[in-house]
mmCIF file of C-alpha atoms in Angstrom:
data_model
loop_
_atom_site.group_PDB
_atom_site.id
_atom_site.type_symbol
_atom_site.label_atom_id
_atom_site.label_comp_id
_atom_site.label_asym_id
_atom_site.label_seq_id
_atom_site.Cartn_x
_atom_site.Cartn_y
_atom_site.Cartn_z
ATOM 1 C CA UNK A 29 26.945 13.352 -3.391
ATOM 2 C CA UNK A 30 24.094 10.082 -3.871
ATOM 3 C CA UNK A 31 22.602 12.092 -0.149
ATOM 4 C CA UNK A 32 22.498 15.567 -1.795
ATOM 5 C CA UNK A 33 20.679 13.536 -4.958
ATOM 6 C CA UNK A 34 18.386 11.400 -2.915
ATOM 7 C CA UNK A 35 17.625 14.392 -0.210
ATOM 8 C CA UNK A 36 16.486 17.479 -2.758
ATOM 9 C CA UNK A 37 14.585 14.641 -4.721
ATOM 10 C CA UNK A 38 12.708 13.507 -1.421
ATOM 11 C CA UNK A 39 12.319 17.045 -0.653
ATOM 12 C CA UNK A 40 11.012 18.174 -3.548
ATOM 13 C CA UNK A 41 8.443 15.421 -3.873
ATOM 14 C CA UNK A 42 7.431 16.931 0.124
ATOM 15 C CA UNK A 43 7.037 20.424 -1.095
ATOM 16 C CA UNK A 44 4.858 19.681 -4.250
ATOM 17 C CA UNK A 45 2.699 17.596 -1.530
ATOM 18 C CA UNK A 46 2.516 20.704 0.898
ATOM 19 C CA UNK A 47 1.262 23.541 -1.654
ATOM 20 C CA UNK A 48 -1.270 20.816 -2.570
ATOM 21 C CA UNK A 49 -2.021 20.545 1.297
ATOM 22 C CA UNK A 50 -2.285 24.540 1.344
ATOM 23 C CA UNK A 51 -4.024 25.085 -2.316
ATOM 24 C CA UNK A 52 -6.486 22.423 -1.565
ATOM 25 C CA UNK A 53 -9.700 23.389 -2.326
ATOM 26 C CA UNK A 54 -12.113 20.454 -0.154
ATOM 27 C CA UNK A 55 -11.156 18.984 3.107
ATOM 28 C CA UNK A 56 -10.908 15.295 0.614
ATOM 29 C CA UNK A 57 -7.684 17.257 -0.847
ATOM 30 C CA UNK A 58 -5.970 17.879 2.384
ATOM 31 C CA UNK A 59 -6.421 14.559 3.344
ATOM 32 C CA UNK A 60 -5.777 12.417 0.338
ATOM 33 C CA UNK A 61 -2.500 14.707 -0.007
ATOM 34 C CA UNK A 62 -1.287 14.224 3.707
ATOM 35 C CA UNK A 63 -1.321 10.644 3.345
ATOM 36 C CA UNK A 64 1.097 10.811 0.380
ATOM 37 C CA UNK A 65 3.091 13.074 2.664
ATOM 38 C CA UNK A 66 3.427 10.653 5.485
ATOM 39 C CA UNK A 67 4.202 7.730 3.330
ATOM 40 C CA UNK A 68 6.969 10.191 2.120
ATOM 41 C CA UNK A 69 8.024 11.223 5.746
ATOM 42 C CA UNK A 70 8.747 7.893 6.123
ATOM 43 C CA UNK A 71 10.996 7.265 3.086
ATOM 44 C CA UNK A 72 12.861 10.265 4.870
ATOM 45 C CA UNK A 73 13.412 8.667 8.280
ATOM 46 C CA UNK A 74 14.801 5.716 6.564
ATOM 47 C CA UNK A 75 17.285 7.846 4.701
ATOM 48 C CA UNK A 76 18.188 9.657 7.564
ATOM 49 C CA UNK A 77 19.088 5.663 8.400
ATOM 50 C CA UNK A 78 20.959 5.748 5.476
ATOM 51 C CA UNK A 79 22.626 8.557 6.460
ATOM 52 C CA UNK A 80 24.127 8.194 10.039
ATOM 53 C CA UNK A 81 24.468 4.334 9.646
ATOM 54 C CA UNK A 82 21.963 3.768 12.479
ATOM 55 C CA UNK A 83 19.539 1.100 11.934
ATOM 56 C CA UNK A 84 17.438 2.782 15.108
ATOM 57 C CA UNK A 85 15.811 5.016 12.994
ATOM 58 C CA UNK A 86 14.434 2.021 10.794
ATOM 59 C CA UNK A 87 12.435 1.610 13.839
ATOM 60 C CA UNK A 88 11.306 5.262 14.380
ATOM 61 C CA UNK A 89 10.027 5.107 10.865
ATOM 62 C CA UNK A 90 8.242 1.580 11.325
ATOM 63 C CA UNK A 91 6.154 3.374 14.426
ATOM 64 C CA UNK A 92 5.854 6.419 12.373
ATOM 65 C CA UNK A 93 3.933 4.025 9.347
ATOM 66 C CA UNK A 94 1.784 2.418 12.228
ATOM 67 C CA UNK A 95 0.768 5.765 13.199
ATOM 68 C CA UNK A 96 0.109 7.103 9.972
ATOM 69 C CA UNK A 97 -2.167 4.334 9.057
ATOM 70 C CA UNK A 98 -4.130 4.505 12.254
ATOM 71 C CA UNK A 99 -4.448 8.804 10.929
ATOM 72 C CA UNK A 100 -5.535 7.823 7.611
ATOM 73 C CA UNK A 101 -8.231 5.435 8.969
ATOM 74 C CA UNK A 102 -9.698 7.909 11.902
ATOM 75 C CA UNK A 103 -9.163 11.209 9.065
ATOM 76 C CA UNK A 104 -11.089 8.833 6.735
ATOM 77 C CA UNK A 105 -13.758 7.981 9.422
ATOM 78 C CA UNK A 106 -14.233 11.880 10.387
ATOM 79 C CA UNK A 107 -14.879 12.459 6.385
ATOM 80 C CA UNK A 108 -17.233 9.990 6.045
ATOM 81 C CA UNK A 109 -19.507 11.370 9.092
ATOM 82 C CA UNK A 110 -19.039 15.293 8.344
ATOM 83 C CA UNK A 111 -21.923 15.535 6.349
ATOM 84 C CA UNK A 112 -24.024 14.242 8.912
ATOM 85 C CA UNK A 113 -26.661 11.696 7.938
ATOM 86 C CA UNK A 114 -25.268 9.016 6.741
ATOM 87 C CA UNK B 19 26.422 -3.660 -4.192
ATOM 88 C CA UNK B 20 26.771 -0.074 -3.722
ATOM 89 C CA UNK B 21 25.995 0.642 -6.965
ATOM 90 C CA UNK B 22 22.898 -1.327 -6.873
ATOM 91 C CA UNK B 23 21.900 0.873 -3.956
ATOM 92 C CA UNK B 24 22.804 4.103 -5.338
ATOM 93 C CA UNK B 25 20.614 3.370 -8.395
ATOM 94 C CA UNK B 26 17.745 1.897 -6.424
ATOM 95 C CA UNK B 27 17.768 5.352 -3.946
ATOM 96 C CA UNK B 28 17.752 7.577 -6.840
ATOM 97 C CA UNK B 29 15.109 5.478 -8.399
ATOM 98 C CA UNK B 30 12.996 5.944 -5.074
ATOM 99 C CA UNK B 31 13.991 9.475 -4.690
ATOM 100 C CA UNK B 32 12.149 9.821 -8.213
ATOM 101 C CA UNK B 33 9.196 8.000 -7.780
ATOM 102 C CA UNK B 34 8.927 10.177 -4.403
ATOM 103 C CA UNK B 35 9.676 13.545 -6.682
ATOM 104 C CA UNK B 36 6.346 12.264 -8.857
ATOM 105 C CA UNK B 37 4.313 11.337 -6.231
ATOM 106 C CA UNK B 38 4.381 14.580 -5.258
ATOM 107 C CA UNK B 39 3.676 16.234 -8.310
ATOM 108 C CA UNK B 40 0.771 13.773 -8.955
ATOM 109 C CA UNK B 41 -0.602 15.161 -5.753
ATOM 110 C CA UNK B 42 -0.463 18.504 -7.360
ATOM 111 C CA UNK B 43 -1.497 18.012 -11.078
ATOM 112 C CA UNK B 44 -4.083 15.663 -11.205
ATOM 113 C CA UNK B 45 -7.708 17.183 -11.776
ATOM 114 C CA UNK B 46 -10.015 15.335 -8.938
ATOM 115 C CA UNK B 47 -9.699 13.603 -5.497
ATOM 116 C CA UNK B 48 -9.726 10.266 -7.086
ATOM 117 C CA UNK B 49 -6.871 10.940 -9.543
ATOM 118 C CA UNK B 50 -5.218 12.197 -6.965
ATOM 119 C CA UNK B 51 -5.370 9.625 -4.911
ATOM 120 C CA UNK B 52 -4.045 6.909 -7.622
ATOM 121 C CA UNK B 53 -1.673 8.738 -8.034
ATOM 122 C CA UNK B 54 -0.143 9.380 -4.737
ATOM 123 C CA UNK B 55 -0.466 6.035 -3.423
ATOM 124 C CA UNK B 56 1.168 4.387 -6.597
ATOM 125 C CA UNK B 57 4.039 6.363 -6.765
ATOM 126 C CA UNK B 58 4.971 6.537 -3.494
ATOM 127 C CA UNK B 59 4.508 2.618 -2.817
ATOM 128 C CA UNK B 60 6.765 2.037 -5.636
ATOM 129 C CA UNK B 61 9.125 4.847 -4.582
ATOM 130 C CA UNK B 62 8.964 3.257 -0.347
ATOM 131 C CA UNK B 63 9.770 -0.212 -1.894
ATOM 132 C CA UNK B 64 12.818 1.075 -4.048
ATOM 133 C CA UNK B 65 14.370 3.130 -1.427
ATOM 134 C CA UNK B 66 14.008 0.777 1.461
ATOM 135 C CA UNK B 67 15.418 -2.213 -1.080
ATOM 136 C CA UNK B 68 18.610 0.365 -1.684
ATOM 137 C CA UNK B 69 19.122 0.651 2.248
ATOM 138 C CA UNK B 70 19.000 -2.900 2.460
ATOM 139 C CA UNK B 71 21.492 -3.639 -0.272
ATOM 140 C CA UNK B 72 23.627 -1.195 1.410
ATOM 141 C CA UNK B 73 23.826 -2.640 4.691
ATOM 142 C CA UNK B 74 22.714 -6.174 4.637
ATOM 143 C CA UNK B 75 22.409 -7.016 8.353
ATOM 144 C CA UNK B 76 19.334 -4.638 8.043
ATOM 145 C CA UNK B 77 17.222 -6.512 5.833
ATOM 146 C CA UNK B 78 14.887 -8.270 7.819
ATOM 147 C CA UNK B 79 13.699 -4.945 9.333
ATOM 148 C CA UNK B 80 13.502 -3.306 5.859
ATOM 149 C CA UNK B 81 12.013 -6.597 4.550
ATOM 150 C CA UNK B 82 8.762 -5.982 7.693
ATOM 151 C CA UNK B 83 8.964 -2.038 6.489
ATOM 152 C CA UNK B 84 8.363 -2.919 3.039
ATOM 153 C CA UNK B 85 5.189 -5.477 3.895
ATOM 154 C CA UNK B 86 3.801 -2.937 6.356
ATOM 155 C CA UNK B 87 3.799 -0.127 3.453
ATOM 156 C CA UNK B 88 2.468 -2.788 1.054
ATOM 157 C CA UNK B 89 -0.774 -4.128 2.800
ATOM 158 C CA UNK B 90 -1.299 -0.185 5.162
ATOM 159 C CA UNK B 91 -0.737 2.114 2.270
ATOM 160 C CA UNK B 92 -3.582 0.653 -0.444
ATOM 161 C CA UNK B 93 -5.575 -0.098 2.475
ATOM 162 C CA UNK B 94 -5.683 3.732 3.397
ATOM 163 C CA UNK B 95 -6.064 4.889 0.368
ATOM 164 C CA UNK B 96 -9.536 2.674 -0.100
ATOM 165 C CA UNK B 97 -10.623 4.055 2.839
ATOM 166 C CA UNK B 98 -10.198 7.516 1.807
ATOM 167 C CA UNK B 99 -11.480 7.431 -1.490
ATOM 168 C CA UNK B 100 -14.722 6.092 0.437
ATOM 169 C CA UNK B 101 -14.472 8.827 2.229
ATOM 170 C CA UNK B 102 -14.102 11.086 -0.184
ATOM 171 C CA UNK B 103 -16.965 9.781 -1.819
ATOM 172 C CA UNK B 104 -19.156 9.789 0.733
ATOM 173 C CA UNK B 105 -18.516 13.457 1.684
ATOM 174 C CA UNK B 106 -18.728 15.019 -2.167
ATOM 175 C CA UNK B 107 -19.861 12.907 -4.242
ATOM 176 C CA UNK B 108 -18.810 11.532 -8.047
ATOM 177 C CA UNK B 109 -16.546 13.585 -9.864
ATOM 178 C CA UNK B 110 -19.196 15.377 -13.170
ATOM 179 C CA UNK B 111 -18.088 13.891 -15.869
ATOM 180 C CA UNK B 112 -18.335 10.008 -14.864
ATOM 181 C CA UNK B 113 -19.959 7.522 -17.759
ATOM 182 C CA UNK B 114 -20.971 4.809 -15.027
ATOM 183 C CA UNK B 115 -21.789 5.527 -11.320
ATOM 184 C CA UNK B 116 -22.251 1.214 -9.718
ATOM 185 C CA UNK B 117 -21.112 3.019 -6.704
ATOM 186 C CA UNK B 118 -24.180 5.107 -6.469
ATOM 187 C CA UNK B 119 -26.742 2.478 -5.677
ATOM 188 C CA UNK B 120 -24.475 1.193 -3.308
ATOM 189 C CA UNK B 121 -23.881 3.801 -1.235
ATOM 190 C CA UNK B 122 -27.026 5.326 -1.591
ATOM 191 C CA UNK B 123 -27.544 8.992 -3.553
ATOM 192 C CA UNK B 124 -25.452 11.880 -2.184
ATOM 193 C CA UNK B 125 -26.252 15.250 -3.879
ATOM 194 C CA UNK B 126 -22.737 16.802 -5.553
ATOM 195 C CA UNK B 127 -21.675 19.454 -3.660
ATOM 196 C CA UNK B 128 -17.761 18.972 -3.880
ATOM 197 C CA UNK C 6 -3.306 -24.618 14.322
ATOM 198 C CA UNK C 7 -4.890 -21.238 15.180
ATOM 199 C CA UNK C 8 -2.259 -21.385 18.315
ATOM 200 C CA UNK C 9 0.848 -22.498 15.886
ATOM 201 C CA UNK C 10 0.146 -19.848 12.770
ATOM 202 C CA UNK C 11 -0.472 -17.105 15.575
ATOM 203 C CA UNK C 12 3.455 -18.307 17.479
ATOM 204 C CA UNK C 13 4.790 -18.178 13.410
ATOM 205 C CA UNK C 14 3.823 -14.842 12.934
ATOM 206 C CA UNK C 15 4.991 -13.230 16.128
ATOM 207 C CA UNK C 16 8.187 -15.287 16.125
ATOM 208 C CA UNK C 17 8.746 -14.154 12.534
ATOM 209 C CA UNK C 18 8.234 -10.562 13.365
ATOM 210 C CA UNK C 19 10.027 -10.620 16.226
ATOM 211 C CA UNK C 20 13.268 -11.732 14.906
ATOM 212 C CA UNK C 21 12.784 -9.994 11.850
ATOM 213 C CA UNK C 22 12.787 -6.374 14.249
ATOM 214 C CA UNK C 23 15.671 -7.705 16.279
ATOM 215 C CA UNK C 24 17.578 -8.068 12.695
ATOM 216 C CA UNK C 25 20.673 -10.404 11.479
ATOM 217 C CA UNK C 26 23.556 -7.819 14.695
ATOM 218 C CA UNK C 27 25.826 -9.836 17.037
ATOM 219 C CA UNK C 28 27.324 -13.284 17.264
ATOM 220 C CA UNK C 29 25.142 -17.064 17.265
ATOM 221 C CA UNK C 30 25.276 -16.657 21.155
ATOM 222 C CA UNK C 31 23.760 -13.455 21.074
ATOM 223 C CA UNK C 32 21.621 -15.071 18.204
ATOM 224 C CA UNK C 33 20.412 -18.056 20.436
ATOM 225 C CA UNK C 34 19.582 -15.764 23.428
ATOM 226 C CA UNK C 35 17.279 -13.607 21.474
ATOM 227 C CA UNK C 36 15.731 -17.071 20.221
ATOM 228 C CA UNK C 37 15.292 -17.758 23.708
ATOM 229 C CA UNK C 38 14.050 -14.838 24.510
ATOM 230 C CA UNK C 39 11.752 -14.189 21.183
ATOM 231 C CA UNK C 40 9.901 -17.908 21.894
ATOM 232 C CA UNK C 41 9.132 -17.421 25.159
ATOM 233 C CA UNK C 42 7.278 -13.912 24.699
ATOM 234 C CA UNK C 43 5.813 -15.202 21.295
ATOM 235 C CA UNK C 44 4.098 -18.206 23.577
ATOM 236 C CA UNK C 45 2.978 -15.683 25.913
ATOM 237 C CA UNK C 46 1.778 -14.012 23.944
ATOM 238 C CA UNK C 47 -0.086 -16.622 21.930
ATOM 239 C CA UNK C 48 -2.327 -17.905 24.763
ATOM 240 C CA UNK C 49 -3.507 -13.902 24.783
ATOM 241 C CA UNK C 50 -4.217 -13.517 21.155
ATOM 242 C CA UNK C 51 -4.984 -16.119 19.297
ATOM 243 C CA UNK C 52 -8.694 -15.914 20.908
ATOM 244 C CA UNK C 53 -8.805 -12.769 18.505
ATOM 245 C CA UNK C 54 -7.409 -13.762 15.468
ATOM 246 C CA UNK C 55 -9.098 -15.819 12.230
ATOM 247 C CA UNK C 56 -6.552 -17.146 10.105
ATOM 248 C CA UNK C 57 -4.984 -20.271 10.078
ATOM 249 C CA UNK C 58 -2.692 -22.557 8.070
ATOM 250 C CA UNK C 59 -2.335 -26.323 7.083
ATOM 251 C CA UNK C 60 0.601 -28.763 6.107
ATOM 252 C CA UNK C 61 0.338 -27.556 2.004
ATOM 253 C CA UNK C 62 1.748 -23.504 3.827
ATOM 254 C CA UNK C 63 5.089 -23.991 2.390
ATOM 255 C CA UNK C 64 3.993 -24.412 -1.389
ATOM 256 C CA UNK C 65 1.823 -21.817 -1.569
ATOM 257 C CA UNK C 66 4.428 -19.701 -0.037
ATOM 258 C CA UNK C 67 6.630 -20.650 -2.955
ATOM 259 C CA UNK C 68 4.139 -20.113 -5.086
ATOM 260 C CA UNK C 69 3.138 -16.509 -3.928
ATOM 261 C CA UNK C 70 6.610 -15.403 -3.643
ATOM 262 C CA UNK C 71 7.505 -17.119 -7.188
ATOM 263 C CA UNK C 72 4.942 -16.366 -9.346
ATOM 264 C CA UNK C 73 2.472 -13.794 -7.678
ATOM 265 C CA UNK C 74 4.999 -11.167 -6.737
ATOM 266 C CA UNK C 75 7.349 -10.708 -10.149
ATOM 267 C CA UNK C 76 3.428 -10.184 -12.206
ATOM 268 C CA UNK C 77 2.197 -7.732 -9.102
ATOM 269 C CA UNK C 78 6.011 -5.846 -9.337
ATOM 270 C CA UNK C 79 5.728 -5.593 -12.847
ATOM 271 C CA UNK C 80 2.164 -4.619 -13.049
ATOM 272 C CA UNK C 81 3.077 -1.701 -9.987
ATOM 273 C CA UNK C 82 5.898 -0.659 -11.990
ATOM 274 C CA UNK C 83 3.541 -0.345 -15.186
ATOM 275 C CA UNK C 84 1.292 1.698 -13.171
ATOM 276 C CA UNK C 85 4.311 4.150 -12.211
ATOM 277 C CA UNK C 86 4.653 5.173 -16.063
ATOM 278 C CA UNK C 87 1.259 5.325 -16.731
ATOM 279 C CA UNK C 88 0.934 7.873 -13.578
ATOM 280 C CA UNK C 89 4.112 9.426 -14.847
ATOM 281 C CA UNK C 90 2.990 9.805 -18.610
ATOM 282 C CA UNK C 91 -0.248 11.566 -17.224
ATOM 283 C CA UNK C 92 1.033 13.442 -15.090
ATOM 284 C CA UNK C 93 3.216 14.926 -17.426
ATOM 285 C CA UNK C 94 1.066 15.758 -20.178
ATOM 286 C CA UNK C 95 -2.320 16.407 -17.526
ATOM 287 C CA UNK C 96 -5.370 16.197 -19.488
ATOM 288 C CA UNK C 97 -8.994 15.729 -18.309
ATOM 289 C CA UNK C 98 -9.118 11.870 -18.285
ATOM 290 C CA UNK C 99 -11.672 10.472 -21.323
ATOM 291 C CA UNK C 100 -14.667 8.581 -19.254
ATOM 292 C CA UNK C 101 -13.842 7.833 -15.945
ATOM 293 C CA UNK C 102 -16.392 5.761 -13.889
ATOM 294 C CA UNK C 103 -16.922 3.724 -10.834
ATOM 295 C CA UNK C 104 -17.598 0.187 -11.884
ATOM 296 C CA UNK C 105 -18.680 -3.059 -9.466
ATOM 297 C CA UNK C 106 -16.928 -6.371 -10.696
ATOM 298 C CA UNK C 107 -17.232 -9.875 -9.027
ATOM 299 C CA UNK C 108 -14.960 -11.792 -7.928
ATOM 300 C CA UNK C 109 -14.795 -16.048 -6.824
ATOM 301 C CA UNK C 110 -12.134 -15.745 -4.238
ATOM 302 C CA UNK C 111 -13.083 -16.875 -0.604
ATOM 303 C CA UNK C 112 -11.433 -15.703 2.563
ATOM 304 C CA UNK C 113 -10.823 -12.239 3.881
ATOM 305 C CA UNK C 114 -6.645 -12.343 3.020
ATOM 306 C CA UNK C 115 -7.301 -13.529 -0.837
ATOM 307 C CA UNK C 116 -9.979 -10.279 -1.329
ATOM 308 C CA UNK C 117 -7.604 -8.048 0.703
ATOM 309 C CA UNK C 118 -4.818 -8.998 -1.687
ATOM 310 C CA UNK C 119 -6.927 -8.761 -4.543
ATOM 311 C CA UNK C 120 -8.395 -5.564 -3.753
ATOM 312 C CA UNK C 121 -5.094 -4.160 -3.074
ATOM 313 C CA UNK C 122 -3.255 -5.613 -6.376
ATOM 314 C CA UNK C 123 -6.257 -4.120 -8.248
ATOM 315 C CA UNK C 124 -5.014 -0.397 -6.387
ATOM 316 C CA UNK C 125 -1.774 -0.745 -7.822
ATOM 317 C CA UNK C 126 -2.607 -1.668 -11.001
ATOM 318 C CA UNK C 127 -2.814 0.803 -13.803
ATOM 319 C CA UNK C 128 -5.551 3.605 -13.764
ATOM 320 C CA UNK C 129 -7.868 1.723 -11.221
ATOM 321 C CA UNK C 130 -8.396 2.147 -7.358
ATOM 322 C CA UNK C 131 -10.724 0.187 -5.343
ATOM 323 C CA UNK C 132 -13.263 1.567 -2.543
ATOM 324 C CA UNK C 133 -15.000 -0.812 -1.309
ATOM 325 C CA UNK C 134 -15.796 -4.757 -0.833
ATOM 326 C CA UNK C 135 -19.120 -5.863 -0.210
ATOM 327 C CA UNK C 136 -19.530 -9.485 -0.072
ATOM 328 C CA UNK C 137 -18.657 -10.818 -3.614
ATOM 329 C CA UNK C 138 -18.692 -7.653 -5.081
ATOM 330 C CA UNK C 139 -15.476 -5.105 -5.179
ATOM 331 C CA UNK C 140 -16.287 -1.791 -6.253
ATOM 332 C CA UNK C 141 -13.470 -0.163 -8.249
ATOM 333 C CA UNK C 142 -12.853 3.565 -9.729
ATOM 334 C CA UNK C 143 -11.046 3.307 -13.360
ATOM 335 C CA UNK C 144 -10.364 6.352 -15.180
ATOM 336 C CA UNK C 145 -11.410 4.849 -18.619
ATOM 337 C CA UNK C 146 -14.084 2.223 -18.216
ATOM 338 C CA UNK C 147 -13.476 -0.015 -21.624
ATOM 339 C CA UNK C 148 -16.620 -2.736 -20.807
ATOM 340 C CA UNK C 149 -20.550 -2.677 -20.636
ATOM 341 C CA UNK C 150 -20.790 -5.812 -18.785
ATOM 342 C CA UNK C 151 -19.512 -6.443 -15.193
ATOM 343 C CA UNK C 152 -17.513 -9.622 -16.890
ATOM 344 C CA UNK C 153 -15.680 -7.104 -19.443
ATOM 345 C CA UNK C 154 -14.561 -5.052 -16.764
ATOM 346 C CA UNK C 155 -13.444 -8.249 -14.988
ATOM 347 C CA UNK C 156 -11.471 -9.286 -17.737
ATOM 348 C CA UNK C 157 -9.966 -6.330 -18.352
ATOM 349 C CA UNK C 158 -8.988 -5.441 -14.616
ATOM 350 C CA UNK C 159 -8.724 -8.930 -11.974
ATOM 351 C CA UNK C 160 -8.896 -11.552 -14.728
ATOM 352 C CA UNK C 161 -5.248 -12.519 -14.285
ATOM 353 C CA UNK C 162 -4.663 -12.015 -10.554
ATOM 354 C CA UNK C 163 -7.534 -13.971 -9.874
ATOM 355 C CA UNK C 164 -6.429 -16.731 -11.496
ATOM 356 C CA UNK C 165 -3.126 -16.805 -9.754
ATOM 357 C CA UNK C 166 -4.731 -16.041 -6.154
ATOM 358 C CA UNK C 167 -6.998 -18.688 -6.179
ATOM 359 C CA UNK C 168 -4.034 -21.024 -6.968
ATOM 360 C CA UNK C 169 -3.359 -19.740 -3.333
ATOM 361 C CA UNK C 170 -5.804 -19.231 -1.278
ATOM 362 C CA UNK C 171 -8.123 -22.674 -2.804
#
């Protein structure tokens, strides 16, 4: 019952976050809006956690935040040089 | 204790449900971006706190989650409002622009 | 010192990712274990790294966990309804505007926290620090003055963080 709750939240919060990544209308959108989406792709791994009683996937989703932060930074870096002469 | 979990996951679950839809109803980048990264902090710290009360031999690793999420996830979100800035420009209808000068002039083409 | 903050930290961590399983003798090996790689480790790192602490580390840590995190939680949980109440009823915001305020701290951790306290704050995000200066998007800029803005946006976590960080 509290996992059917918890999941269709989560999910829902992930599907208003990918028609913003697919309506977006600048490149700033898509990015801004994927790094919301990871930080909620985490809160998912943890509740799969939650779910199995596993404490292994606490660790999948403390890689998966490392990751995502290193994306953010090199997305953010490739934004800042696309227009070229700065 | 498992009610104190259950409440805290739903709470999360929420502040997940409106960091998406801040994502997709605010009017600029930077709104957007306030949005998303405050609601979804918030959201991280309350559901990670209810999987901790749940199962207590967890905490420390929730506990290193939790300061991971709080130091990476405004960090990012600096970085890509930079960004953001950098590549289009202010938002039109701005009443003070200190960033300009800064950064130097780029024309509006977002 | 350099050499004893860095062994904290990865000691800390360490243990913290191995987590509270087993018995004490499974406990004491993964002391063991976690000291020994921590020291290794040490000698390679702390070459690298720029922070350090002293013998007053325990009271500020008292002091950051006792009175700097219930005002940030409350001030992040602030910012959650103001996101929610806009986002609800989405209107063009009135005068939004990028504005530069100064702050006193020193040290690269007290500006980091500041700068990240003032993100999750309520309607402000900040872009960039330059020196003394942290540059900060609001989405309704009150003050003329750099020192309104101040007041109105770091006044009270600077107080506390440079309790802190002095």
């Amino acid at each position: 019952m509290i996992n059917a709750i918890v999941f269709g939240l989560v999910g829902l919060g992930m599907l208003f976050a990918i028609i913003r990544l697919i309506k977006g209308p600048t490149v700033a959108d898509r990015v801004v809006t994927l790094d919301t989406f990871n930080v909620i792709t985490i809160g998912l791994i943890s509740l799969l956690a939650f779910k199995f009683e596993n404490s292994l996937f606490l660790d999948v989703a403390l890689v998966y935040a490392i990751l995502a932060f290193m994306e953010t930074i090199v997305f953010g870096r490739y934004l800042e040089g696309k227009h070229g002469d700065r | 204790m498992e009610i104190v979990s259950q409440v805290l996951l739903v709470i999360g679950g929420l502040f997940f449900l409106l960091g998406g839809l801040g994502v997709l109803r605010m009017p600029d980048v930077f709104n957007r971006i306030q949005a998303g990264t405050k609601a979804t902090t918030l959201g991280a710290f309350a559901l990670l706190l209810g999987i901790g009360f749940m199962y207590p031999t967890w905490f420390l690793k929730v506990g290193i989650i939790i300061v991971f999420i709080a130091i990476s996830n405004p960090i990012g979100s600096s970085v890509l409002a930079k960004a953001s800035y950098k590549a289009q420009g202010a938002p039109s209808n701005v009443v003070q622009d200190d960033l300009k000068e800064f950064l130097g002039g780029t024309e509006d083409v977002g | 010192m350099k050499y004893v903050a860095t062994f904290l930290v990865l000691l800390l961590s360490y243990l913290g990712l191995v987590g509270l399983v087993g018995s004490t003798e499974q406990f004491l090996q993964e002391l063991v274990l976690g000291t020994v790689v921590s020291l290794v480790l040490t000698f390679i790192l702390a070459n690298y790294v720029n922070y350090t602490i002293d013998y007053k580390f325990p009271v500020r840590l008292l002091v950051f966990v006792f009175a700097y995190i219930p005002v940030f939680v409350w001030a992040l949980i602030l910012a959650n309804f103001d996101v929610a109440r806009r986002v609800l009823s989405p209107k063009i915001p009135l005068n939004p505007g990028f504005v530069k305020i100064k702050t006193d701290l020193e040290g690269d951790f007290a500006k980091l926290t500041l700068a990240n306290s003032i993100t999750l704050t309520p309607g402000t995000l900040s872009i960039d620090v330059d020196g003394n200066d942290i540059y900060v998007h609001t989405v309704d800029v009150k003050g003329k003055t750099p020192e309104e803005n101040k007041k109105n946006i770091s006044a009270r976590f600077e107080k506390l963080l440079g309790v802190i960080f002095k």
